[in-house]
Coordinates of C-alpha atoms in Angstrom, one line a residue:
M29 CA 195.2 1.8 132.3
G30 CA 192.3 1.1 129.9
L31 CA 188.8 2.4 129.8
P32 CA 186.0 0.5 131.7
L33 CA 182.6 -0.7 130.5
F34 CA 179.5 0.5 132.4
I35 CA 177.2 -2.3 133.2
D36 CA 174.4 -2.5 135.8
G37 CA 175.3 0.8 137.4
E38 CA 179.0 0.1 137.8
F39 CA 182.2 0.8 135.8
V40 CA 183.8 -2.6 135.3
D41 CA 187.0 -3.8 133.6
G42 CA 186.1 -5.5 130.4
A43 CA 187.2 -9.1 130.0
G44 CA 187.7 -9.0 126.2
E45 CA 190.5 -8.0 123.9
R46 CA 191.7 -4.4 124.0
L47 CA 192.4 -1.9 121.2
A48 CA 194.8 1.1 121.6
V49 CA 193.3 4.5 121.2
T50 CA 195.7 6.9 119.7
D51 CA 196.1 10.7 119.3
P52 CA 195.7 11.3 115.5
A53 CA 198.2 14.2 115.6
T54 CA 201.0 12.2 117.2
Q55 CA 200.0 8.5 117.2
N56 CA 200.7 8.4 120.9
V57 CA 198.6 5.9 122.8
L58 CA 196.0 7.6 125.0
T59 CA 194.3 4.6 126.5
E60 CA 193.0 1.1 125.6
V61 CA 189.4 0.3 124.9
P62 CA 188.0 -3.1 125.9
F63 CA 185.8 -5.0 123.5
A64 CA 182.8 -6.4 125.4
T65 CA 182.4 -10.1 125.5
P66 CA 179.1 -11.8 124.6
D67 CA 178.5 -12.4 128.3
E68 CA 179.0 -8.7 129.0
I69 CA 176.6 -7.7 126.3
D70 CA 174.0 -10.1 127.7
R71 CA 174.5 -8.7 131.2
A72 CA 174.2 -5.1 129.9
V73 CA 170.9 -5.9 128.1
A74 CA 169.6 -7.9 131.1
S75 CA 170.3 -5.0 133.4
A76 CA 168.6 -2.5 131.1
L77 CA 165.6 -4.8 130.8
E78 CA 165.3 -5.1 134.6
A79 CA 165.7 -1.4 135.1
F80 CA 163.0 -0.7 132.5
R81 CA 160.4 -2.3 134.7
T82 CA 160.7 0.5 137.2
W83 CA 162.0 3.4 135.1
R84 CA 159.0 3.3 132.8
E85 CA 156.8 4.0 135.9
T86 CA 158.9 7.0 136.9
P87 CA 156.7 10.2 136.4
T88 CA 157.7 12.2 133.3
P89 CA 158.5 15.3 135.5
E90 CA 161.1 13.3 137.4
R91 CA 162.6 12.1 134.1
A92 CA 162.7 15.7 133.0
R93 CA 164.5 16.8 136.2
L94 CA 167.2 14.2 135.5
M95 CA 167.7 15.8 132.1
M96 CA 167.8 19.3 133.7
N97 CA 170.5 18.1 136.1
Y98 CA 172.4 16.5 133.2
Q99 CA 172.4 19.5 130.9
A100 CA 173.6 21.7 133.8
L101 CA 176.5 19.3 134.4
L102 CA 177.3 19.1 130.7
K103 CA 177.4 22.9 130.5
R104 CA 179.6 23.1 133.6
H105 CA 182.1 20.6 132.1
Q106 CA 181.8 21.6 128.5
D107 CA 185.5 22.7 128.2
D108 CA 186.7 19.5 130.0
I109 CA 184.7 17.3 127.6
A110 CA 185.9 19.3 124.6
K111 CA 189.5 18.7 125.6
I112 CA 188.9 14.9 125.6
V113 CA 187.2 15.2 122.2
S114 CA 190.2 17.1 120.9
A115 CA 192.7 14.6 122.3
E116 CA 191.1 11.6 120.7
T117 CA 189.8 13.1 117.5
G118 CA 192.3 15.8 116.8
K119 CA 189.5 18.5 116.5
T120 CA 190.5 22.0 117.2
F121 CA 189.3 23.1 120.7
A122 CA 186.6 25.5 119.2
D123 CA 185.3 22.7 117.0
A124 CA 185.2 20.2 119.9
K125 CA 183.3 22.7 122.0
G126 CA 180.7 22.9 119.2
D127 CA 180.5 19.1 119.2
V128 CA 179.6 19.2 122.9
W129 CA 177.2 22.1 122.6
R130 CA 175.1 20.6 119.8
G131 CA 174.6 17.6 122.1
I132 CA 173.7 19.7 125.0
E133 CA 170.9 21.3 122.9
V134 CA 169.3 17.9 122.5
V135 CA 169.5 17.2 126.2
E136 CA 167.7 20.6 126.7
Y137 CA 165.0 19.4 124.3
A138 CA 164.6 16.2 126.4
C139 CA 163.8 18.4 129.4
N140 CA 160.5 19.0 127.7
V141 CA 159.5 15.3 127.7
S142 CA 156.3 15.8 129.6
S143 CA 154.8 17.8 126.8
L144 CA 156.4 15.6 124.1
M145 CA 154.6 12.5 125.4
M146 CA 151.1 14.0 125.5
G147 CA 148.5 11.9 123.9
E148 CA 145.2 12.9 122.2
T149 CA 141.6 12.8 123.4
V150 CA 138.2 13.0 121.7
E151 CA 135.1 13.0 123.9
N152 CA 131.9 11.4 122.7
V153 CA 133.2 9.5 119.6
A154 CA 129.9 7.7 120.1
H155 CA 127.2 8.0 122.8
D156 CA 128.9 8.1 126.2
I157 CA 132.2 6.7 124.6
D158 CA 135.5 8.5 124.7
T159 CA 138.7 7.7 122.8
Y160 CA 142.2 8.7 123.9
S161 CA 145.8 7.8 123.1
L162 CA 148.6 7.1 125.5
V163 CA 152.3 7.5 124.6
Q164 CA 154.4 4.8 126.2
P165 CA 158.1 3.7 126.0
L166 CA 159.3 0.8 124.0
G167 CA 161.8 -1.0 126.4
V168 CA 165.5 -1.5 125.9
C169 CA 167.0 0.7 123.1
A170 CA 170.5 0.7 121.7
G171 CA 172.7 3.3 120.0
I172 CA 175.7 2.7 117.7
T173 CA 177.6 5.9 117.1
P174 CA 180.5 7.0 114.8
F175 CA 183.9 8.6 115.5
N176 CA 183.3 12.0 114.0
F177 CA 181.1 13.4 116.8
P178 CA 181.8 11.4 119.9
A179 CA 179.8 13.9 122.1
M180 CA 177.0 15.1 119.9
I181 CA 175.7 11.9 118.4
P182 CA 175.5 9.9 121.7
L183 CA 173.7 12.8 123.1
W184 CA 171.3 12.7 120.2
M185 CA 170.3 9.2 121.4
F186 CA 170.4 8.1 125.0
P187 CA 169.1 11.2 126.8
L188 CA 165.9 11.5 124.7
A189 CA 165.3 7.7 124.7
I190 CA 165.7 7.6 128.5
A191 CA 163.6 10.7 129.0
C192 CA 160.8 8.9 127.1
G193 CA 161.0 6.1 129.7
N194 CA 163.2 3.6 127.9
T195 CA 166.5 2.2 129.1
F196 CA 169.6 2.3 126.8
V197 CA 172.7 0.4 125.7
L198 CA 175.3 2.7 124.1
K199 CA 178.0 1.2 121.8
P200 CA 180.2 4.1 120.7
S201 CA 183.0 4.1 118.2
E202 CA 186.1 2.3 119.3
Q203 CA 188.2 5.0 117.7
D204 CA 187.3 7.7 120.3
P205 CA 185.6 6.0 123.3
M206 CA 187.0 8.4 126.0
T207 CA 184.3 11.0 125.4
P208 CA 181.3 8.7 125.7
N209 CA 182.8 7.3 128.9
R210 CA 182.9 10.8 130.3
L211 CA 179.3 11.5 129.2
I212 CA 178.2 8.4 131.1
E213 CA 180.1 9.5 134.2
L214 CA 178.3 12.8 134.2
F215 CA 174.9 11.1 133.6
V216 CA 175.4 9.0 136.7
E217 CA 176.5 12.1 138.6
A218 CA 173.2 13.8 137.5
G219 CA 171.2 11.1 139.2
A220 CA 170.6 8.4 136.7
P221 CA 169.3 5.2 138.4
P222 CA 171.4 2.0 138.1
G223 CA 170.6 0.1 134.9
V224 CA 169.0 2.9 133.0
V225 CA 172.1 3.4 130.8
Q226 CA 174.7 0.8 129.9
L227 CA 178.0 1.4 128.0
V228 CA 179.7 -1.4 126.0
H229 CA 182.6 -1.0 123.7
G230 CA 183.6 -3.0 120.6
G231 CA 183.4 -3.4 116.9
K232 CA 181.3 -5.4 114.5
E233 CA 180.9 -8.4 116.7
Q234 CA 179.4 -6.3 119.5
V235 CA 177.1 -4.5 117.0
D236 CA 175.9 -7.8 115.7
A237 CA 175.2 -9.0 119.2
L238 CA 173.0 -5.9 119.9
L239 CA 171.2 -6.3 116.5
A240 CA 170.4 -9.9 117.3
H241 CA 169.5 -9.6 120.9
P242 CA 165.8 -10.5 121.5
D243 CA 165.4 -8.0 124.3
V244 CA 166.6 -4.9 122.3
R245 CA 163.6 -3.2 120.8
A246 CA 165.1 -0.3 118.8
V247 CA 168.5 0.6 117.4
S248 CA 169.7 4.0 116.3
F249 CA 172.8 4.1 114.1
V250 CA 175.0 6.7 112.4
G251 CA 177.8 5.7 110.0
S252 CA 178.7 5.0 106.4
V253 CA 176.2 3.8 103.7
P254 CA 177.3 0.2 103.5
V255 CA 177.2 -0.2 107.3
A256 CA 174.0 1.7 107.6
Q257 CA 172.3 -0.6 105.1
Y258 CA 173.7 -3.7 106.9
V259 CA 172.5 -2.4 110.3
Y260 CA 169.0 -1.6 108.9
R261 CA 168.6 -4.9 107.2
T262 CA 169.9 -7.0 110.1
G263 CA 168.0 -5.1 112.7
T264 CA 164.7 -5.1 110.8
Q265 CA 165.1 -8.8 110.0
N266 CA 165.4 -9.3 113.8
L267 CA 162.1 -7.4 114.2
K268 CA 163.6 -4.3 115.6
R269 CA 162.8 -0.7 115.0
V270 CA 165.8 0.9 113.3
Q271 CA 166.9 4.4 112.3
A272 CA 170.1 4.3 110.3
M273 CA 171.7 7.6 109.3
A274 CA 174.2 7.2 106.5
G275 CA 176.7 9.0 104.3
A276 CA 176.2 12.0 102.0
K277 CA 177.4 14.0 99.1
N278 CA 176.1 17.4 100.0
H279 CA 175.9 20.1 97.3
L280 CA 176.0 23.9 97.6
V281 CA 174.5 25.6 94.6
V282 CA 175.9 29.1 93.8
M283 CA 173.8 31.5 91.9
P284 CA 175.4 34.5 90.1
D285 CA 173.5 37.0 92.2
A286 CA 174.8 35.6 95.5
D287 CA 177.2 37.6 97.7
R288 CA 180.6 36.5 96.5
D289 CA 182.5 36.9 99.8
Q290 CA 179.8 35.1 101.7
V291 CA 179.8 32.2 99.2
I292 CA 183.6 31.8 99.4
S293 CA 183.8 32.1 103.1
N294 CA 181.0 29.6 103.7
L295 CA 182.3 27.1 101.1
V296 CA 185.7 27.0 102.8
G297 CA 184.3 26.5 106.2
A298 CA 181.7 23.9 105.2
S299 CA 184.1 21.8 103.1
C300 CA 187.2 22.0 105.3
G301 CA 185.7 22.4 108.8
A302 CA 186.3 19.4 111.1
A303 CA 188.8 18.1 108.5
G304 CA 185.8 17.4 106.2
Q305 CA 184.8 14.6 108.6
R306 CA 181.1 15.6 108.8
C307 CA 178.2 13.8 107.3
M308 CA 176.7 17.3 106.6
A309 CA 179.9 18.8 105.1
I310 CA 179.6 20.5 101.8
S311 CA 181.7 18.3 99.5
A312 CA 180.3 19.4 96.1
A313 CA 179.7 22.8 94.8
V314 CA 177.6 23.6 91.7
F315 CA 178.4 27.0 90.2
V316 CA 175.6 28.5 88.0
G317 CA 176.5 30.8 85.1
E318 CA 179.1 33.5 85.8
S319 CA 179.6 32.4 89.4
A320 CA 182.1 29.9 88.1
D321 CA 184.5 32.8 87.6
W322 CA 184.9 32.9 91.4
L323 CA 186.9 29.6 91.5
P324 CA 190.3 31.3 91.6
E325 CA 189.3 33.3 94.7
L326 CA 187.9 30.2 96.3
R327 CA 191.2 28.4 95.6
D328 CA 193.1 31.2 97.3
A329 CA 190.8 31.2 100.3
M330 CA 191.1 27.5 100.8
A331 CA 194.9 27.7 100.4
A332 CA 195.0 30.1 103.3
V333 CA 193.5 27.5 105.7
R334 CA 196.0 25.3 107.4
P335 CA 195.4 22.3 109.7
G336 CA 197.1 22.0 113.1
A337 CA 197.0 20.7 116.6
W338 CA 193.9 21.1 118.8
D339 CA 195.5 23.9 120.9
D340 CA 196.8 25.9 117.9
D341 CA 194.5 28.9 117.7
G342 CA 195.5 29.6 114.1
A343 CA 194.6 26.1 112.9
G344 CA 191.5 25.8 110.8
Y345 CA 191.0 22.1 111.5
G346 CA 192.8 19.0 112.8
P347 CA 194.1 15.7 111.4
Q348 CA 192.2 12.8 110.0
I349 CA 191.1 10.3 112.6
T350 CA 193.5 7.5 111.5
P351 CA 196.4 6.9 109.1
Q352 CA 194.1 4.7 107.1
A353 CA 191.5 7.5 106.7
R354 CA 194.3 9.8 105.4
A355 CA 195.5 7.2 103.0
R356 CA 192.0 6.7 101.6
I357 CA 191.6 10.5 101.0
L358 CA 195.0 10.7 99.3
D359 CA 193.9 7.8 97.1
Y360 CA 190.8 9.7 96.0
I361 CA 192.9 12.8 95.2
G362 CA 195.0 10.7 93.0
R363 CA 192.0 9.1 91.3
G364 CA 190.5 12.6 90.7
R365 CA 193.6 13.7 88.9
D366 CA 193.7 10.4 86.8
E367 CA 190.0 10.7 85.9
G368 CA 190.6 14.1 84.3
A369 CA 189.3 16.6 86.9
S370 CA 191.3 19.8 87.3
L371 CA 193.2 19.8 90.6
L372 CA 193.3 23.5 91.5
L373 CA 194.6 22.9 95.0
D374 CA 196.4 19.7 96.2
G375 CA 196.6 19.0 100.0
S376 CA 198.3 15.6 99.6
D377 CA 201.7 16.7 100.8
C378 CA 200.5 18.6 103.9
T379 CA 202.8 18.7 106.9
V380 CA 202.5 20.5 110.3
D381 CA 205.6 21.6 112.1
G382 CA 206.2 19.6 115.3
Y383 CA 203.8 16.9 114.3
P384 CA 205.5 14.7 111.7
D385 CA 203.4 11.7 112.4
G386 CA 200.0 13.4 112.2
N387 CA 197.3 12.3 109.8
W388 CA 197.4 15.6 107.9
V389 CA 195.6 16.4 104.7
G390 CA 195.5 20.0 103.4
P391 CA 192.6 21.7 101.7
T392 CA 192.0 20.3 98.2
L393 CA 189.9 21.7 95.4
F394 CA 188.8 20.1 92.1
A395 CA 187.1 21.7 89.1
D396 CA 185.5 20.3 86.0
V397 CA 184.1 17.4 87.9
T398 CA 181.5 15.2 86.3
P399 CA 179.1 12.7 87.9
D400 CA 180.8 9.7 86.5
M401 CA 184.0 10.4 88.5
S402 CA 184.7 8.5 91.7
I403 CA 185.5 11.8 93.5
Y404 CA 181.9 12.8 92.8
R405 CA 180.2 9.5 93.3
D406 CA 181.8 8.6 96.6
E407 CA 181.8 10.3 100.0
I408 CA 185.5 11.1 100.5
F409 CA 185.1 12.3 104.1
G410 CA 188.0 14.7 104.0
P411 CA 188.8 18.4 103.3
V412 CA 188.2 17.9 99.5
L413 CA 185.7 20.0 97.6
V414 CA 184.7 19.0 94.1
T415 CA 183.1 21.6 91.8
S416 CA 181.0 21.6 88.6
A417 CA 179.6 24.3 86.4
V418 CA 176.1 24.5 84.8
D419 CA 174.3 27.3 83.0
T420 CA 171.0 27.5 84.8
L421 CA 169.2 26.8 88.0
D422 CA 167.2 24.1 86.2
E423 CA 170.4 22.2 85.4
A424 CA 171.6 22.7 89.0
I425 CA 168.5 21.2 90.4
R426 CA 168.6 18.2 88.0
F427 CA 172.3 17.7 88.9
V428 CA 171.7 17.6 92.6
N429 CA 168.6 15.4 92.3
A430 CA 170.4 12.8 90.2
N431 CA 172.8 12.1 93.1
P432 CA 171.8 9.1 95.2
Y433 CA 172.4 10.8 98.5
G434 CA 169.9 13.2 100.1
N435 CA 171.3 14.3 103.5
G436 CA 171.7 18.1 103.0
T437 CA 172.0 20.8 100.3
S438 CA 172.2 24.6 100.2
I439 CA 171.6 27.4 97.7
F440 CA 173.3 30.8 98.0
T441 CA 171.3 33.5 96.2
A442 CA 169.7 36.9 96.5
S443 CA 166.5 35.8 94.8
G444 CA 163.6 34.7 96.9
A445 CA 162.0 33.1 93.9
A446 CA 165.1 31.0 93.1
A447 CA 165.4 30.0 96.7
R448 CA 161.7 29.0 97.0
R449 CA 161.8 27.0 93.8
F450 CA 165.0 25.3 95.0
Q451 CA 163.6 24.3 98.3
H452 CA 160.4 23.0 96.7
E453 CA 161.9 21.0 93.9
I454 CA 165.1 19.6 95.4
D455 CA 165.0 16.0 96.4
V456 CA 167.0 16.3 99.6
G457 CA 165.9 16.1 103.2
Q458 CA 167.6 19.2 104.7
V459 CA 167.9 22.4 102.8
G460 CA 169.8 25.6 103.6
I461 CA 169.1 29.0 102.0
N462 CA 172.3 31.1 102.4
V463 CA 173.2 28.6 105.2
P464 CA 175.9 26.1 104.2
I465 CA 175.3 23.3 106.7
P466 CA 171.5 23.1 107.4
V467 CA 171.6 21.0 110.5
P468 CA 168.3 21.8 112.3
L469 CA 168.0 22.6 116.0
P470 CA 166.6 19.7 118.2
F471 CA 163.0 20.8 118.2
F472 CA 163.0 19.9 114.5
S473 CA 164.3 16.5 113.3
F474 CA 167.5 15.5 111.4
T475 CA 165.8 14.5 108.1
G476 CA 168.2 13.0 105.6
W477 CA 166.6 11.3 102.5
K478 CA 167.4 8.7 99.9
Q479 CA 170.6 6.7 100.5
S480 CA 171.5 9.0 103.4
F481 CA 168.8 7.4 105.7
F482 CA 167.2 4.0 106.2
G483 CA 164.2 3.9 108.4
D484 CA 160.9 5.7 109.1
Q485 CA 161.4 8.1 112.0
H486 CA 164.4 10.4 112.1
A487 CA 166.8 11.5 114.8
Y488 CA 165.9 14.0 117.6
G489 CA 162.9 16.3 117.5
K490 CA 159.3 15.0 117.5
Q491 CA 160.2 12.1 115.1
A492 CA 162.7 10.7 117.6
V493 CA 160.0 10.8 120.4
K494 CA 157.8 8.7 118.0
F495 CA 160.8 6.4 117.3
Y496 CA 161.4 5.7 121.0
T497 CA 157.7 5.3 121.9
E498 CA 154.5 3.4 121.0
T499 CA 151.0 4.8 121.0
K500 CA 148.2 2.9 122.8
T501 CA 144.7 3.9 121.9
V502 CA 141.9 3.4 124.5
T503 CA 138.2 3.4 123.8
A504 CA 136.2 3.8 127.0
R505 CA 132.6 3.7 128.1
W506 CA 131.2 4.0 131.6
F507 CA 127.7 2.6 131.8
Q508 CA 124.9 4.8 133.1
D509 CA 121.9 3.7 135.1
A510 CA 120.0 2.7 131.9
P511 CA 118.7 -0.7 130.8
S512 CA 120.8 -2.7 128.4
Q513 CA 120.1 -2.3 124.7
G514 CA 120.8 -6.0 124.1
P515 CA 123.6 -7.6 122.1
E516 CA 125.3 -5.4 119.5
M517 CA 125.8 -7.6 116.5
T518 CA 127.6 -5.0 114.2
I519 CA 131.0 -3.3 114.5
R520 CA 129.3 0.1 114.8
L521 CA 129.7 2.0 118.1
R522 CA 126.4 3.6 119.2

């Protein structure tokens, strides 16, 4: 039996075509996902618009209590949700639990919505005149989410948007839709009123319908660079507010004074974790000076990591999401070899006992990589780490800044001066100092730069509240028992 859509407060069988959802470790069919028809998209948006009329009037403390109920349910069901994540993505159970937890943290942040939506007031901006601002919701918002974090990224979007007083239409990845369906079930159980959230499945046609729909005010997207550019251009051309988070080539700069064991351990985890299918994965390392001598130890540490099934406690990570994704990674490994990079560790022929049909790719390490090589220019999105060597921190900073992406970067060093200079001069939105994957907690914002982000306001944190709201400024005067001063013929307030 296939998955349902969720429209107008009810789970309904979709009338459109269906796509098989498979286990990436076995290729067994888990379920079928229905692609929403144009009529179903229209019904979902119409229901969200109608619900907005009353939901926007709901007091912010009541919206906050809904989020409190929801985060409690998510915590109670974290393991169950993680098993669904593992089944349809292949993630190890521990990694899947982390996916769920990082989403729960954003829901917890949404519980503070009353404070987040406070305006500002100045008394007596002129004689007996006060000015104050009100923070109000936009209307119907939409979210288009990727396969790699089927719990976390939807939870970045709809809880905070709804807490701000909006209603929401979620279009998750068609590759792993079971997790978002479960998230919506729990949201309904938490007490979400009918129409506040809608769930529609599909691909490009359904995305285009949301981008073009006149009643959708804002769109949040996470995905590859070409698709993010398309979503941003199409959405803004249709006069929508858009935040589009895109791909990356995240660098880790290694200084010679860094702790060698920490560098190697963190590089292995940050490049191979989640099978490399993270937009914040470290996929490029820049070794400064003598730290390049650590490459043999890094190779040995990566070689000790093996992929496996989700319930294999010894597995470092799971399979790629699809056979096509695996084939793409293998193609890049071949290209890197042909382009002249030194292939220190080749994961192309990786197999896992008992899972002959899994989308396996082993840890892969390249050295002597130059910026003109495709394995450096492109986001591979697999457990492939490319490395380069430079002589100084100056060169390392120039190397990173020349890259068109700006999602995240890190430096490992024992020098406070080097770290401060790096964080100041680096042209990247999220910086880690002795932290390999600098994803901020939800009271900050996820701030990718350059070709890694298209839009003005970023995901979660205070910037997301601004993205999902508008500011209304009121200038007020209450007349006293005084005679009129006569007509005011200038723009000056007195």
